[in-house]
Structure formats: structure tokens, C-alpha cells
PDB file of C-alpha atoms and ligand atoms in Angstrom:
ATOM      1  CA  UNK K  49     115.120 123.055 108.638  1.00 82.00           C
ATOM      2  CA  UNK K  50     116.812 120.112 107.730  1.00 85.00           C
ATOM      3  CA  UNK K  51     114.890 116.520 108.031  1.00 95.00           C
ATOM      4  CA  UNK K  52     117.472 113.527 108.892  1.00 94.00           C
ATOM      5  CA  UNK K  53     116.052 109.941 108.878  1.00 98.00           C
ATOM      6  CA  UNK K  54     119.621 108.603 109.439  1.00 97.00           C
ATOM      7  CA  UNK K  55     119.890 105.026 110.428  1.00 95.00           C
ATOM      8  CA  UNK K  56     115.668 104.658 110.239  1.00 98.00           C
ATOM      9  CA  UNK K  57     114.138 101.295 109.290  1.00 98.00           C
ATOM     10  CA  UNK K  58     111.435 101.485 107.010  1.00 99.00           C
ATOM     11  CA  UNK K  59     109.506  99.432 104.781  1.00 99.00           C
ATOM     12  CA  UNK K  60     107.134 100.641 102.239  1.00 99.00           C
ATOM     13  CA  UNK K  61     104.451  98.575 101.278  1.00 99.00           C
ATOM     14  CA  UNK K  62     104.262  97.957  97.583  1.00 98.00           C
ATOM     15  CA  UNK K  63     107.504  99.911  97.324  1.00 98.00           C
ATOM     16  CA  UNK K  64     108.743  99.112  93.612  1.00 98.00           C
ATOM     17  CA  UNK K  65     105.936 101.518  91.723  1.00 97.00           C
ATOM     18  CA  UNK K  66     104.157 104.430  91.330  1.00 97.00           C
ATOM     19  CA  UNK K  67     103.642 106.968  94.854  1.00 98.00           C
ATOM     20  CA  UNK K  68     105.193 103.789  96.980  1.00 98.00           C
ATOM     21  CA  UNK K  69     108.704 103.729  94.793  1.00 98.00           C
ATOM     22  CA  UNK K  70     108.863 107.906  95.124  1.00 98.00           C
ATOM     23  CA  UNK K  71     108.533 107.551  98.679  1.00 98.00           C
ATOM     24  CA  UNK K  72     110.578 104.911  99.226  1.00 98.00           C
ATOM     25  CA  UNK K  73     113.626 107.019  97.326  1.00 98.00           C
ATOM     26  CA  UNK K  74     112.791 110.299  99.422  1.00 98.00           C
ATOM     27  CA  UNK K  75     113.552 108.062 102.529  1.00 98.00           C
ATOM     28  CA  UNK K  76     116.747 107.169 101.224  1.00 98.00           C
ATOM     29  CA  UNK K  77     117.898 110.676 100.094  1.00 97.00           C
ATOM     30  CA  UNK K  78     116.972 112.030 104.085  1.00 98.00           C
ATOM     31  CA  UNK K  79     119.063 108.810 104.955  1.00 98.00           C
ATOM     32  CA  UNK K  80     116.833 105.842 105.759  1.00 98.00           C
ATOM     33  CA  UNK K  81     117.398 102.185 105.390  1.00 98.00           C
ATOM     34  CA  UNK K  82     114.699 101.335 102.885  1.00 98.00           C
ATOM     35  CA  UNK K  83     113.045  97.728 102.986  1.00 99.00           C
ATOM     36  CA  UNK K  84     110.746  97.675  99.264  1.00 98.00           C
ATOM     37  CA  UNK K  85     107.789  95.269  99.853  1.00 99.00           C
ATOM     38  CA  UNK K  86     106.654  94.443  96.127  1.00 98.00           C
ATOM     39  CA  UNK K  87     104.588  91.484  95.494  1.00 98.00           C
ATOM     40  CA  UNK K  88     105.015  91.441  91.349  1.00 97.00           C
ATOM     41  CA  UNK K  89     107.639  92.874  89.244  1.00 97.00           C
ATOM     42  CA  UNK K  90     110.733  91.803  91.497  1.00 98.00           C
ATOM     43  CA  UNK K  91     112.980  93.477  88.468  1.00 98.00           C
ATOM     44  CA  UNK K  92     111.982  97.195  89.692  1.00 98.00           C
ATOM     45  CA  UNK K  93     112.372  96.518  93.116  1.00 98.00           C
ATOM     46  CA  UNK K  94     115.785  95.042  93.094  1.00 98.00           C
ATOM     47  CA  UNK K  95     117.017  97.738  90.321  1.00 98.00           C
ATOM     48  CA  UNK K  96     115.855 100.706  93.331  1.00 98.00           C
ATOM     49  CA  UNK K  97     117.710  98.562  95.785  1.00 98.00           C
ATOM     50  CA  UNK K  98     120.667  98.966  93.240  1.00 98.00           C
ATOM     51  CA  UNK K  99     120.201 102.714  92.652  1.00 98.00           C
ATOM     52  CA  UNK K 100     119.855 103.240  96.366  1.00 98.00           C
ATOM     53  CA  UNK K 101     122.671 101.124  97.233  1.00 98.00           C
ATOM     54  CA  UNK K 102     125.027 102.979  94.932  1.00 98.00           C
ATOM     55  CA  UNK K 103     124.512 105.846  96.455  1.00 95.00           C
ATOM     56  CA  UNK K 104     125.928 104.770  99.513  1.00 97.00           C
ATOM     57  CA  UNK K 105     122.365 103.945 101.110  1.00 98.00           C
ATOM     58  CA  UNK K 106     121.159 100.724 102.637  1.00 98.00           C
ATOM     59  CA  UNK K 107     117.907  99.354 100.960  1.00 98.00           C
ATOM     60  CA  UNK K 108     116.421  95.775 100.695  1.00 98.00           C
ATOM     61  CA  UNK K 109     113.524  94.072  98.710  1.00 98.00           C
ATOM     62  CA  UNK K 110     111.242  91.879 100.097  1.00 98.00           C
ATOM     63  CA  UNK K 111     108.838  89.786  98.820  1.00 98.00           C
ATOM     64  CA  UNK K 112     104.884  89.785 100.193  1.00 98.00           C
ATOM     65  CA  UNK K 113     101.621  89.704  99.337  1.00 98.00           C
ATOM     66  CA  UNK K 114     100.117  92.208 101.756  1.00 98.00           C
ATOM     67  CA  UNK K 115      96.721  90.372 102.165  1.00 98.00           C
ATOM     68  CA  UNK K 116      98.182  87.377 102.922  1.00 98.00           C
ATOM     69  CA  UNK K 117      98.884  87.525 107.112  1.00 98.00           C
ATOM     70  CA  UNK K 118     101.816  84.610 106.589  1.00 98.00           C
ATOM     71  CA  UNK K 119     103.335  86.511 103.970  1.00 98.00           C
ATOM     72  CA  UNK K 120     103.157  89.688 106.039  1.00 99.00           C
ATOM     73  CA  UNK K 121     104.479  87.885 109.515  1.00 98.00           C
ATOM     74  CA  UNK K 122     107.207  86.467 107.661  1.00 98.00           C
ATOM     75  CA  UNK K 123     108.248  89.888 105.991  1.00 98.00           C
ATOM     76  CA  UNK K 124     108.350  91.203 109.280  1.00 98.00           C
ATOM     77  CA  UNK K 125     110.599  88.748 110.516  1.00 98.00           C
ATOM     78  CA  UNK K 126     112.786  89.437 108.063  1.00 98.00           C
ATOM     79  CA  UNK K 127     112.939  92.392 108.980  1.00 98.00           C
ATOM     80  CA  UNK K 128     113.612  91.479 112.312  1.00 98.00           C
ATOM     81  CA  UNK K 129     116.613  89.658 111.161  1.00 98.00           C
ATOM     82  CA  UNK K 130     117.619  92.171 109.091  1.00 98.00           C
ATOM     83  CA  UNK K 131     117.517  95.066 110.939  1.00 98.00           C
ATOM     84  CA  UNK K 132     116.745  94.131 114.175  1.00 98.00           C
ATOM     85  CA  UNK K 133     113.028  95.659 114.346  1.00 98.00           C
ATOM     86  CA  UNK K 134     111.087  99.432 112.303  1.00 98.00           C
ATOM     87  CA  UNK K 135     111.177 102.409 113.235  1.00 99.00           C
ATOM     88  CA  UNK K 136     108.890 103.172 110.094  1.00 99.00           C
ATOM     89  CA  UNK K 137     106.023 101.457 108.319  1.00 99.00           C
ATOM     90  CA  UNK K 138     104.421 103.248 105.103  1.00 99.00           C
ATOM     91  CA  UNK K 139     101.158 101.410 104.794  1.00 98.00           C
ATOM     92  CA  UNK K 140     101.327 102.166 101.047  1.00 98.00           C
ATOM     93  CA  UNK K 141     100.198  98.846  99.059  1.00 98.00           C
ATOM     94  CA  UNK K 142      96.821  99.280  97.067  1.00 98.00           C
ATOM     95  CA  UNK K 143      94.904  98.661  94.180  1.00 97.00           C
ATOM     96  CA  UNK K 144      92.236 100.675  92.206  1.00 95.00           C
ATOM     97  CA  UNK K 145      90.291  97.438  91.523  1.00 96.00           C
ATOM     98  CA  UNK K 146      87.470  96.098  88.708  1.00 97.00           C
ATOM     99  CA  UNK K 147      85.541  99.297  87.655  1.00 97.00           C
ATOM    100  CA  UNK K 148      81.978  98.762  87.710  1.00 98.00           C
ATOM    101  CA  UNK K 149      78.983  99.526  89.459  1.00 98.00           C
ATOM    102  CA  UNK K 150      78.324  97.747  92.581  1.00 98.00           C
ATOM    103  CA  UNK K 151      75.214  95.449  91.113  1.00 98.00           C
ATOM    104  CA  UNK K 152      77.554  94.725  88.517  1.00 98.00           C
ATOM    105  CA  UNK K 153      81.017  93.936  89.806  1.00 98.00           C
ATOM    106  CA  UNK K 154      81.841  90.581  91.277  1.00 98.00           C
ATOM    107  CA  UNK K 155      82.163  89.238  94.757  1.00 98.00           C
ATOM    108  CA  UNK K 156      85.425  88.131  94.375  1.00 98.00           C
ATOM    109  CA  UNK K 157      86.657  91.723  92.090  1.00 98.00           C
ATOM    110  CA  UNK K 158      85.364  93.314  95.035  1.00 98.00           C
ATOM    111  CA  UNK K 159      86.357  92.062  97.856  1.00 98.00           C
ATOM    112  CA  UNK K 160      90.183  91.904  96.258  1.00 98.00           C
ATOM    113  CA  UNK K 161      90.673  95.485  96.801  1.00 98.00           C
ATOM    114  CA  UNK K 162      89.456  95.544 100.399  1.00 98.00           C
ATOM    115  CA  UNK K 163      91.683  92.729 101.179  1.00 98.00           C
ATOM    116  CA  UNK K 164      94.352  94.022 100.114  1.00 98.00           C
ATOM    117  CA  UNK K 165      93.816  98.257 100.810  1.00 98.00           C
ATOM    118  CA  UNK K 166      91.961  97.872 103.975  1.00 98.00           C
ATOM    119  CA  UNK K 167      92.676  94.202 105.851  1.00 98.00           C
ATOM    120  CA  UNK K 168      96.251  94.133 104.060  1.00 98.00           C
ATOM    121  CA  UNK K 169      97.239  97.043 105.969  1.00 98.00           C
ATOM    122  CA  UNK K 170      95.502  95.795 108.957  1.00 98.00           C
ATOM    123  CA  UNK K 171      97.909  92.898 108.998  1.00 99.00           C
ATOM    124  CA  UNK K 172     100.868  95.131 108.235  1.00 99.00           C
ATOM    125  CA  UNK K 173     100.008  97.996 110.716  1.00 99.00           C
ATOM    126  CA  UNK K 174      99.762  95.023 113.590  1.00 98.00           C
ATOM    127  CA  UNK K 175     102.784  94.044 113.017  1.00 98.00           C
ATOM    128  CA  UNK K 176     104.704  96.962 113.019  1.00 99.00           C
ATOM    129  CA  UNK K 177     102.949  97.982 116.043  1.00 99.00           C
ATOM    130  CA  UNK K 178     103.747  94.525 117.843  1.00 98.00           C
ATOM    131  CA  UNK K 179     107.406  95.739 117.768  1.00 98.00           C
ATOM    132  CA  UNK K 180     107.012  99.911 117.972  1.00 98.00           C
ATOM    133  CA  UNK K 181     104.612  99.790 121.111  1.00 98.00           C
ATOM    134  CA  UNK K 182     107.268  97.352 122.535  1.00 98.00           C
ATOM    135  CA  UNK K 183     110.382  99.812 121.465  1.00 98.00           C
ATOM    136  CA  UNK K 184     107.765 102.991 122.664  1.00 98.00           C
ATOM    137  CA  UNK K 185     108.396 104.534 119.397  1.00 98.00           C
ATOM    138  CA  UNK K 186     107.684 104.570 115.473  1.00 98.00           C
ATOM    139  CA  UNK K 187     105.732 105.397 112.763  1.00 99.00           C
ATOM    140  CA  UNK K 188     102.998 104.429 110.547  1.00 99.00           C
ATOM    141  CA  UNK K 189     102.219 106.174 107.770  1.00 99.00           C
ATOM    142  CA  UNK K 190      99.091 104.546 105.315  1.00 98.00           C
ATOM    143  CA  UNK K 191      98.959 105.611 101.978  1.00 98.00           C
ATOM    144  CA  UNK K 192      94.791 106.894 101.703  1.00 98.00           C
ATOM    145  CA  UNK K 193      93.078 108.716  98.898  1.00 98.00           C
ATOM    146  CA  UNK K 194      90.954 111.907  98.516  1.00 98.00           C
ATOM    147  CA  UNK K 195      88.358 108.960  98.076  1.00 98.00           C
ATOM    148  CA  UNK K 196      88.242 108.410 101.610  1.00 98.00           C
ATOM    149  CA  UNK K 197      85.636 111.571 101.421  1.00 98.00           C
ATOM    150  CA  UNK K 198      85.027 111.889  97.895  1.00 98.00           C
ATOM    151  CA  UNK K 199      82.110 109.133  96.516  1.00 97.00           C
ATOM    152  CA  UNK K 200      83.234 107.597  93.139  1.00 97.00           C
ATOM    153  CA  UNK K 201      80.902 105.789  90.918  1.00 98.00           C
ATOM    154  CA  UNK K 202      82.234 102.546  89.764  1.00 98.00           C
ATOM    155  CA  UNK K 203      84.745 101.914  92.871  1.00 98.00           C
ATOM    156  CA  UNK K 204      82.727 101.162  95.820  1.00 98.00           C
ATOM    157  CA  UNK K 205      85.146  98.695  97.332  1.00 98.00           C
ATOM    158  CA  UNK K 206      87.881 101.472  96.853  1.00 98.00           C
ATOM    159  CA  UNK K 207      86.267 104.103  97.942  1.00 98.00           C
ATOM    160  CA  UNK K 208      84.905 101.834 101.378  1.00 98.00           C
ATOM    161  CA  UNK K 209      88.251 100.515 101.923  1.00 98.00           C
ATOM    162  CA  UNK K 210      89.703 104.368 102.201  1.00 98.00           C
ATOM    163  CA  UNK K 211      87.076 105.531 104.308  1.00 98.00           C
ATOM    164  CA  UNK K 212      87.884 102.986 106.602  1.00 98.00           C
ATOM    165  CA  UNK K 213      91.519 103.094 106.291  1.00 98.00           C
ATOM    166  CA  UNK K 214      91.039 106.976 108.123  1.00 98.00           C
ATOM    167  CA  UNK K 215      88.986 105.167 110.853  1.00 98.00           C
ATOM    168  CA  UNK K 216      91.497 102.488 111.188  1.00 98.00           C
ATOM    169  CA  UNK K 217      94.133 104.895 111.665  1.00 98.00           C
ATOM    170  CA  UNK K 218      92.466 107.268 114.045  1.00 98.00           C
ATOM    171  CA  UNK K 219      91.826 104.731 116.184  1.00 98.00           C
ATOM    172  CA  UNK K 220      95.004 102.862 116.221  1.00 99.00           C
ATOM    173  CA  UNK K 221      96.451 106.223 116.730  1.00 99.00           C
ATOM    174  CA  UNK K 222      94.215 106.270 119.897  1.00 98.00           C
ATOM    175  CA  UNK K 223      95.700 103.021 121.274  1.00 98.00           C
ATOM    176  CA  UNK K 224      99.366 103.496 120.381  1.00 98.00           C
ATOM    177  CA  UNK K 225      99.795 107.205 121.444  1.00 98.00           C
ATOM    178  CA  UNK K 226     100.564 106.452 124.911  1.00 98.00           C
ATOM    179  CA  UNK K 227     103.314 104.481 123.932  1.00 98.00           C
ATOM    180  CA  UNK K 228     105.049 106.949 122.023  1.00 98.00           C
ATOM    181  CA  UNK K 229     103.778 105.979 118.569  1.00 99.00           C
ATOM    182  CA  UNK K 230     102.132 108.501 115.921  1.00 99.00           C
ATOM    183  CA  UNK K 231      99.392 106.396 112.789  1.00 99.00           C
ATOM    184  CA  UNK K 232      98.293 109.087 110.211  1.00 98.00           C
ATOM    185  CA  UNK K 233      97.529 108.739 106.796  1.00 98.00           C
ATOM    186  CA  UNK K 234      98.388 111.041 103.421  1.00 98.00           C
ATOM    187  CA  UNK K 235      95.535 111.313 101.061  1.00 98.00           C
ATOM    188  CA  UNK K 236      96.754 111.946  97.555  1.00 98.00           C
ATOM    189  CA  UNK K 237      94.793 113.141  94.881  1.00 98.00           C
ATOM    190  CA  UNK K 238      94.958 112.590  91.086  1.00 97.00           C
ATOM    191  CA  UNK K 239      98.970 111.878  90.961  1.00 97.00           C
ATOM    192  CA  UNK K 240     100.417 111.124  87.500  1.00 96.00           C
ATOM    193  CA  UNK K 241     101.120 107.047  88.142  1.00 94.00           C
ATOM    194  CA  UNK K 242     100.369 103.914  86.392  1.00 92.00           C
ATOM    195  CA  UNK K 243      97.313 103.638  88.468  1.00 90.00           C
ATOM    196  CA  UNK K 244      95.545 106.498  86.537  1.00 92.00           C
ATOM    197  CA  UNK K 245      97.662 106.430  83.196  1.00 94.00           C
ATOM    198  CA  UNK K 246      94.412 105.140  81.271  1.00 92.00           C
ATOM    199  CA  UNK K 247      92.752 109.012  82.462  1.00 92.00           C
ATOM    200  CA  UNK K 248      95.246 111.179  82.368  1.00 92.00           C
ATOM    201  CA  UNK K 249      96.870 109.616  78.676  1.00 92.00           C
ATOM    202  CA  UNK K 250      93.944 110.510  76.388  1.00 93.00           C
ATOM    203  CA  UNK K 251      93.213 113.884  76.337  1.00 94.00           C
ATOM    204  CA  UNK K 252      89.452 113.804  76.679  1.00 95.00           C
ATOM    205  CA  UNK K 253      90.162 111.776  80.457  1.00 94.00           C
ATOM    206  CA  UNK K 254      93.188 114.825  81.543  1.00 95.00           C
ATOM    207  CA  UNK K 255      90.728 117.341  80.483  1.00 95.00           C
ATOM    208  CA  UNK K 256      87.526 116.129  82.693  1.00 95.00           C
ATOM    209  CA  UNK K 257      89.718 115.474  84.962  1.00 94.00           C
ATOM    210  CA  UNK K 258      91.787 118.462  84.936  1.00 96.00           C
ATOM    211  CA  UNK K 259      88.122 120.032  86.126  1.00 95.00           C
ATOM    212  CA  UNK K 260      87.874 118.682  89.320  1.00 96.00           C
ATOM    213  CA  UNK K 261      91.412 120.240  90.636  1.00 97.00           C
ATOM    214  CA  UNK K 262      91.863 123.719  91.478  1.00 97.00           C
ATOM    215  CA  UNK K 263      95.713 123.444  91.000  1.00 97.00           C
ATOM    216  CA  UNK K 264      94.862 122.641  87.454  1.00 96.00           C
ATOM    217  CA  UNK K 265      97.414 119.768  87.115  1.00 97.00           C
ATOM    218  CA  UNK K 266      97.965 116.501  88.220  1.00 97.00           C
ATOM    219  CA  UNK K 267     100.083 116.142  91.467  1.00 98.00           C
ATOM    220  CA  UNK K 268     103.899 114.304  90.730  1.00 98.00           C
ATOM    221  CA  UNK K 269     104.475 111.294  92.713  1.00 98.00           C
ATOM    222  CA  UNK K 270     107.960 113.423  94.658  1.00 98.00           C
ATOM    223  CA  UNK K 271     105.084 115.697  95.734  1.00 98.00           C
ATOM    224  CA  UNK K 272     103.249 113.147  97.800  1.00 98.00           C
ATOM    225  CA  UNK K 273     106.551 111.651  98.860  1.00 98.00           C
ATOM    226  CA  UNK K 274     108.150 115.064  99.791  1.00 98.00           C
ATOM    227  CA  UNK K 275     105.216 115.561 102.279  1.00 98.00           C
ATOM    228  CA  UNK K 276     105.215 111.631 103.348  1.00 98.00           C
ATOM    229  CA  UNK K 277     108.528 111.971 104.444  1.00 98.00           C
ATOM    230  CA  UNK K 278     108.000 115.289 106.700  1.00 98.00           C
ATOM    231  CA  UNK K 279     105.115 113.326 107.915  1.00 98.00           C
ATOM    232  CA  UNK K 280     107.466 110.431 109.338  1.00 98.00           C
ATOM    233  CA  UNK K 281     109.787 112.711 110.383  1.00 98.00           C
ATOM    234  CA  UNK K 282     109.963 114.543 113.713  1.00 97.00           C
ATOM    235  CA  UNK K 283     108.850 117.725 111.878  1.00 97.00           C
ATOM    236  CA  UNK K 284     105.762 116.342 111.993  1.00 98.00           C
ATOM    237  CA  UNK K 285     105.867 115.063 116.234  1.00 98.00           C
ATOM    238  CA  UNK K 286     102.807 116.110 117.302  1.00 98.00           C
ATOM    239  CA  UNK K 287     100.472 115.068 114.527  1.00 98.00           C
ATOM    240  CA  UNK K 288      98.733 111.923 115.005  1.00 98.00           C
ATOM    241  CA  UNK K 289      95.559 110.148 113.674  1.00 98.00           C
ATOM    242  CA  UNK K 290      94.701 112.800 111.145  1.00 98.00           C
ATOM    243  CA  UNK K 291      95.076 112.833 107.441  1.00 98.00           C
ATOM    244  CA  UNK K 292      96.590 114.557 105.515  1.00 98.00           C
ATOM    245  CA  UNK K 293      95.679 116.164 101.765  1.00 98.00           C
ATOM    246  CA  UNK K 294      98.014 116.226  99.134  1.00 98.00           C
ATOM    247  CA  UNK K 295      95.457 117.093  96.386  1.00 98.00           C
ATOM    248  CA  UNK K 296      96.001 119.768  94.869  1.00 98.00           C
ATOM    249  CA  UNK K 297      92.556 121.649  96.401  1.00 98.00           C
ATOM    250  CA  UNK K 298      90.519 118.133  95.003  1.00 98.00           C
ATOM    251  CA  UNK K 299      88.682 117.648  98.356  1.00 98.00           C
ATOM    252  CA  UNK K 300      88.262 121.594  97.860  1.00 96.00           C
ATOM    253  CA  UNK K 301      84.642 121.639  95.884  1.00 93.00           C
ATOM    254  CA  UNK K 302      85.826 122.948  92.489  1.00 92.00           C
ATOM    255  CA  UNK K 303      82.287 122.912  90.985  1.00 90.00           C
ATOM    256  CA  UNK K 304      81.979 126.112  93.745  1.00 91.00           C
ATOM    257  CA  UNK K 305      84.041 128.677  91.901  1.00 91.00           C
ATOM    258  CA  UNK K 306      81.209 129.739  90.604  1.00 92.00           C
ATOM    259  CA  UNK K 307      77.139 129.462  91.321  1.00 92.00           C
ATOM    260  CA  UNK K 308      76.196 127.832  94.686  1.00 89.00           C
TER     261      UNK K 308
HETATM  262  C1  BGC Y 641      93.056 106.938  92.463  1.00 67.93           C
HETATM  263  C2  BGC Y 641      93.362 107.524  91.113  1.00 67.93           C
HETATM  264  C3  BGC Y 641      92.500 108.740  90.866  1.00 67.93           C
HETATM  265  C4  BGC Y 641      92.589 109.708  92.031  1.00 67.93           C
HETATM  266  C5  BGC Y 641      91.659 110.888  91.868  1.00 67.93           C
HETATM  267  C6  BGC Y 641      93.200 108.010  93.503  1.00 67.93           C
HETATM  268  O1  BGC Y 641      92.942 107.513  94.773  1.00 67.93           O
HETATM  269  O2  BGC Y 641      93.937 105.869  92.721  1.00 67.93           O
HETATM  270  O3  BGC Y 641      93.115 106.549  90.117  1.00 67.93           O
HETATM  271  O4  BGC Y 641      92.920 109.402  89.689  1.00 67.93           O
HETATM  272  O5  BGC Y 641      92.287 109.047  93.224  1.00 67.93           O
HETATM  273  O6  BGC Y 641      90.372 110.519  91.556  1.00 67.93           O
END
């Protein structure tokens, strides 16, 4: 089974790093134009664009600040000019945020992360569903977290703005599936990014952490992107508003190998 993108359009939100930049190059090794949203660090995105370009695929970087609706309407109208409309949108763009507990954290820490996880891919899911519901077909794939299930102390706004992400996208899976259009999410686990680098570099962080997955290792960013690009693909046609694990058994209850 062989999965062609060929002649796609996709974007990936916050593109240039970490699970966003492995995804973005598995779309352009199964053949997909890649646009690579990035709102800091321009350098990485255009040097992908470079990599991607030479060989022989057709990638783009563009500038946005996902939680800014402007910024967002005016990517997509790049887009537009671009490439004349998506076929697919990877909802990807995120933050981990301030940690600290919810009496303690700020207002403004806080409510960063959701505007940026949860109402930044709001604004970038409408979009790309203007133009998909109009074509009657596309793609939307947001980039969730195990945390969408799993409580974790210190990240409230994280952990809220994931749980709603999987509500967002069953229901916007509701409203576009007549037209042809699949939402679903991918839920990664503890991947080895810059995200997590501050756990998984010092030994005593890797080893707690290394507890809480039955794999015992942490998941490599081609392993989410692997799976998020059978997901877009039509290997995946009839699966709509779930999501989808890639956690190495996290969501899995390790603590119940033994006792119970
Ligand atoms: C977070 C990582 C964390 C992982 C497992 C992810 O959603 O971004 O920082 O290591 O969940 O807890």
C-alpha cells in the first residue's frame, strides 16, 4: 500500500519545529506541496523550504501568529494566491505554557496557551473549512495530546485547551461530513522535542517519566508524523471526528501492571 499526496496543498501550523517540522517533511516525501506556518525562528522554516525544494518538492513559509484571526485570514489568502485554495490543514501550532498551579499562574500565562492551542486553531480550522466545504473536500488534521484525557498538575490551561480541541473536532467533523470533509485529531504522547527537552535531558526527568509509558521510550517525532500522514491520506477515508493515540500505551494505565 502505497500513500500518494501528489499535488496536495497543505499547511502545517507551526511547521518549522519539533512534531509540526516532521510532519511537514513526511508530506513532502508522499508528494505534497508544503506551506510552513512559523511565527518565530523564520531561519528554520525557510532552510525546510530549501531542503524540500531541492528535492524537487514544492514548499513555502509563511508567516502567522495563529491566535491572531488577521494574521490567520491573511495566511490563508496567501494561500489562496498561492495555490489556489487546501486540500490539507494540520492544526499543529501549540504551546506547553507557564507551569504552575492554577492559584498560582497568571491570567495572562494562562490564557496564552488557550489562545493560541484552542481559539488559534479555531481561527485556522474556519478558514480552511470556508474553502474545503466550498470545494466538498479536505482535511483537517489538529495536533492534540494524551492530555486531552490525562489530568496534569501544573498545566491546567494545556490540559483544558486539549480536551476541548477533541470536542472541537468532533463536532466540526459533525458539520463538515456531509460535505465531503473528514476533522480528526492525533494525540501524541511524550515525543522527544524541544517542548519536553527540560524532562527527558536529565536523567532523573527520562526516568519518572520513562514510568508512565509501557513502550518504555519516548516516541520520535517521524513516528507521530508517519501516522499523521496516513491520517490525511485516503488510507484513512472513513475516519472522522475521532482521535487518534500515538503514545506509546501512555493513555494505557501503566501504574496497572501490577496491583489494582
Ligand atoms: C507535552 C509534553 C509531554 C507529553 C507527555 C505532551 O502533550 O507537550 O511536554 O512530555 O505530553 O506528558
Amino acid at each position: 500500500m502505497e500513500i500518494n499526496l501528489q499535488g496536495k496543498r497543505t499547511l502545517v501550523t507551526g511547521g518549522n519545529s519539533g512534531i509540526g517540522a516532521a510532519i511537514a517533511n513526511e508530506l513532502a516525501a508522499a508528494g505534497a506541496k508544503v506551506a510552513i506556518n512559523y511565527v518565530t525562528n523564520q531561519a528554520a522554516a525557510e532552510q525546510m523550504v530549501q531542503q524540500i525544494r531541492s528535492s524537487g518538492g514544492e514548499a513555502l513559509a509563511v508567516h502567522a501568529d495563529v491566535a491572531s484571526n488577521y494574521e490567520v485570514e491573511s495566511m490563508f489568502n496567501r494561500l489562496d494566491r498561492e495555490w489556489n485554495g487546501i486540500d490539507i490543514l494540520i492544526n499543529n501550532a501549540g504551546i506547553d505554557g507557564v507551569h504552575a498551579n492554577s492559584w498560582e499562574i497568571s491570567v495572562k500565562d494562562w490564557a496564552k496557551v488557550i489562545n493560541i492551542n484552542l481559539i488559534g486553531n479555531f481561527y485556522c480550522a474556519r478558514q480552511a473549512l470556508k474553502r474545503m466545504v466550498k470545494q466538498k473536500s479536505g482535511v483537517i488534521l489538529a495536533t492534540s495530546s494524551v492530555h486531552e484525557t490525562i489530568a496534569w498538575s501544573g498545566h491546567s490551561a494545556y490540559t483544558s485547551s486539549k480536551a476541548a480541541l477533541s470536542m472541537l473536532t468532533k463536532t466540526m467533523a459533525q458539520e463538515a461530513a456531509p460535505y465531503n470533509v473528514r476533522v480528526l485529531a492525533l494525540a501524541p504522547g511524550a515525543i522527544k522535542t524541544s517542548i519536553n527537552q527540560d524532562v527527558w535531558a536529565n536523567s532523573a526527568g527520562l526516568k519518572d517519566l520513562l514510568e508512565k509509558i509501557p513502550l518504555k521510550r519516548i516516541g520520535e517525532p517521524e513516528e507521530v508524523a508517519k501516522m499523521a500522514v496516513v491520517l490525511v491520506s485516503d488510507v484513512a477515508s472513513y475516519i472522522t471526528g475521532r482521535t487518534i493515540f500515538v503514545d506509546g500505551g501512555m493513555t494505557d494505565y501503566p501504574d496497572f501492571a501490577h496491583g489494582g
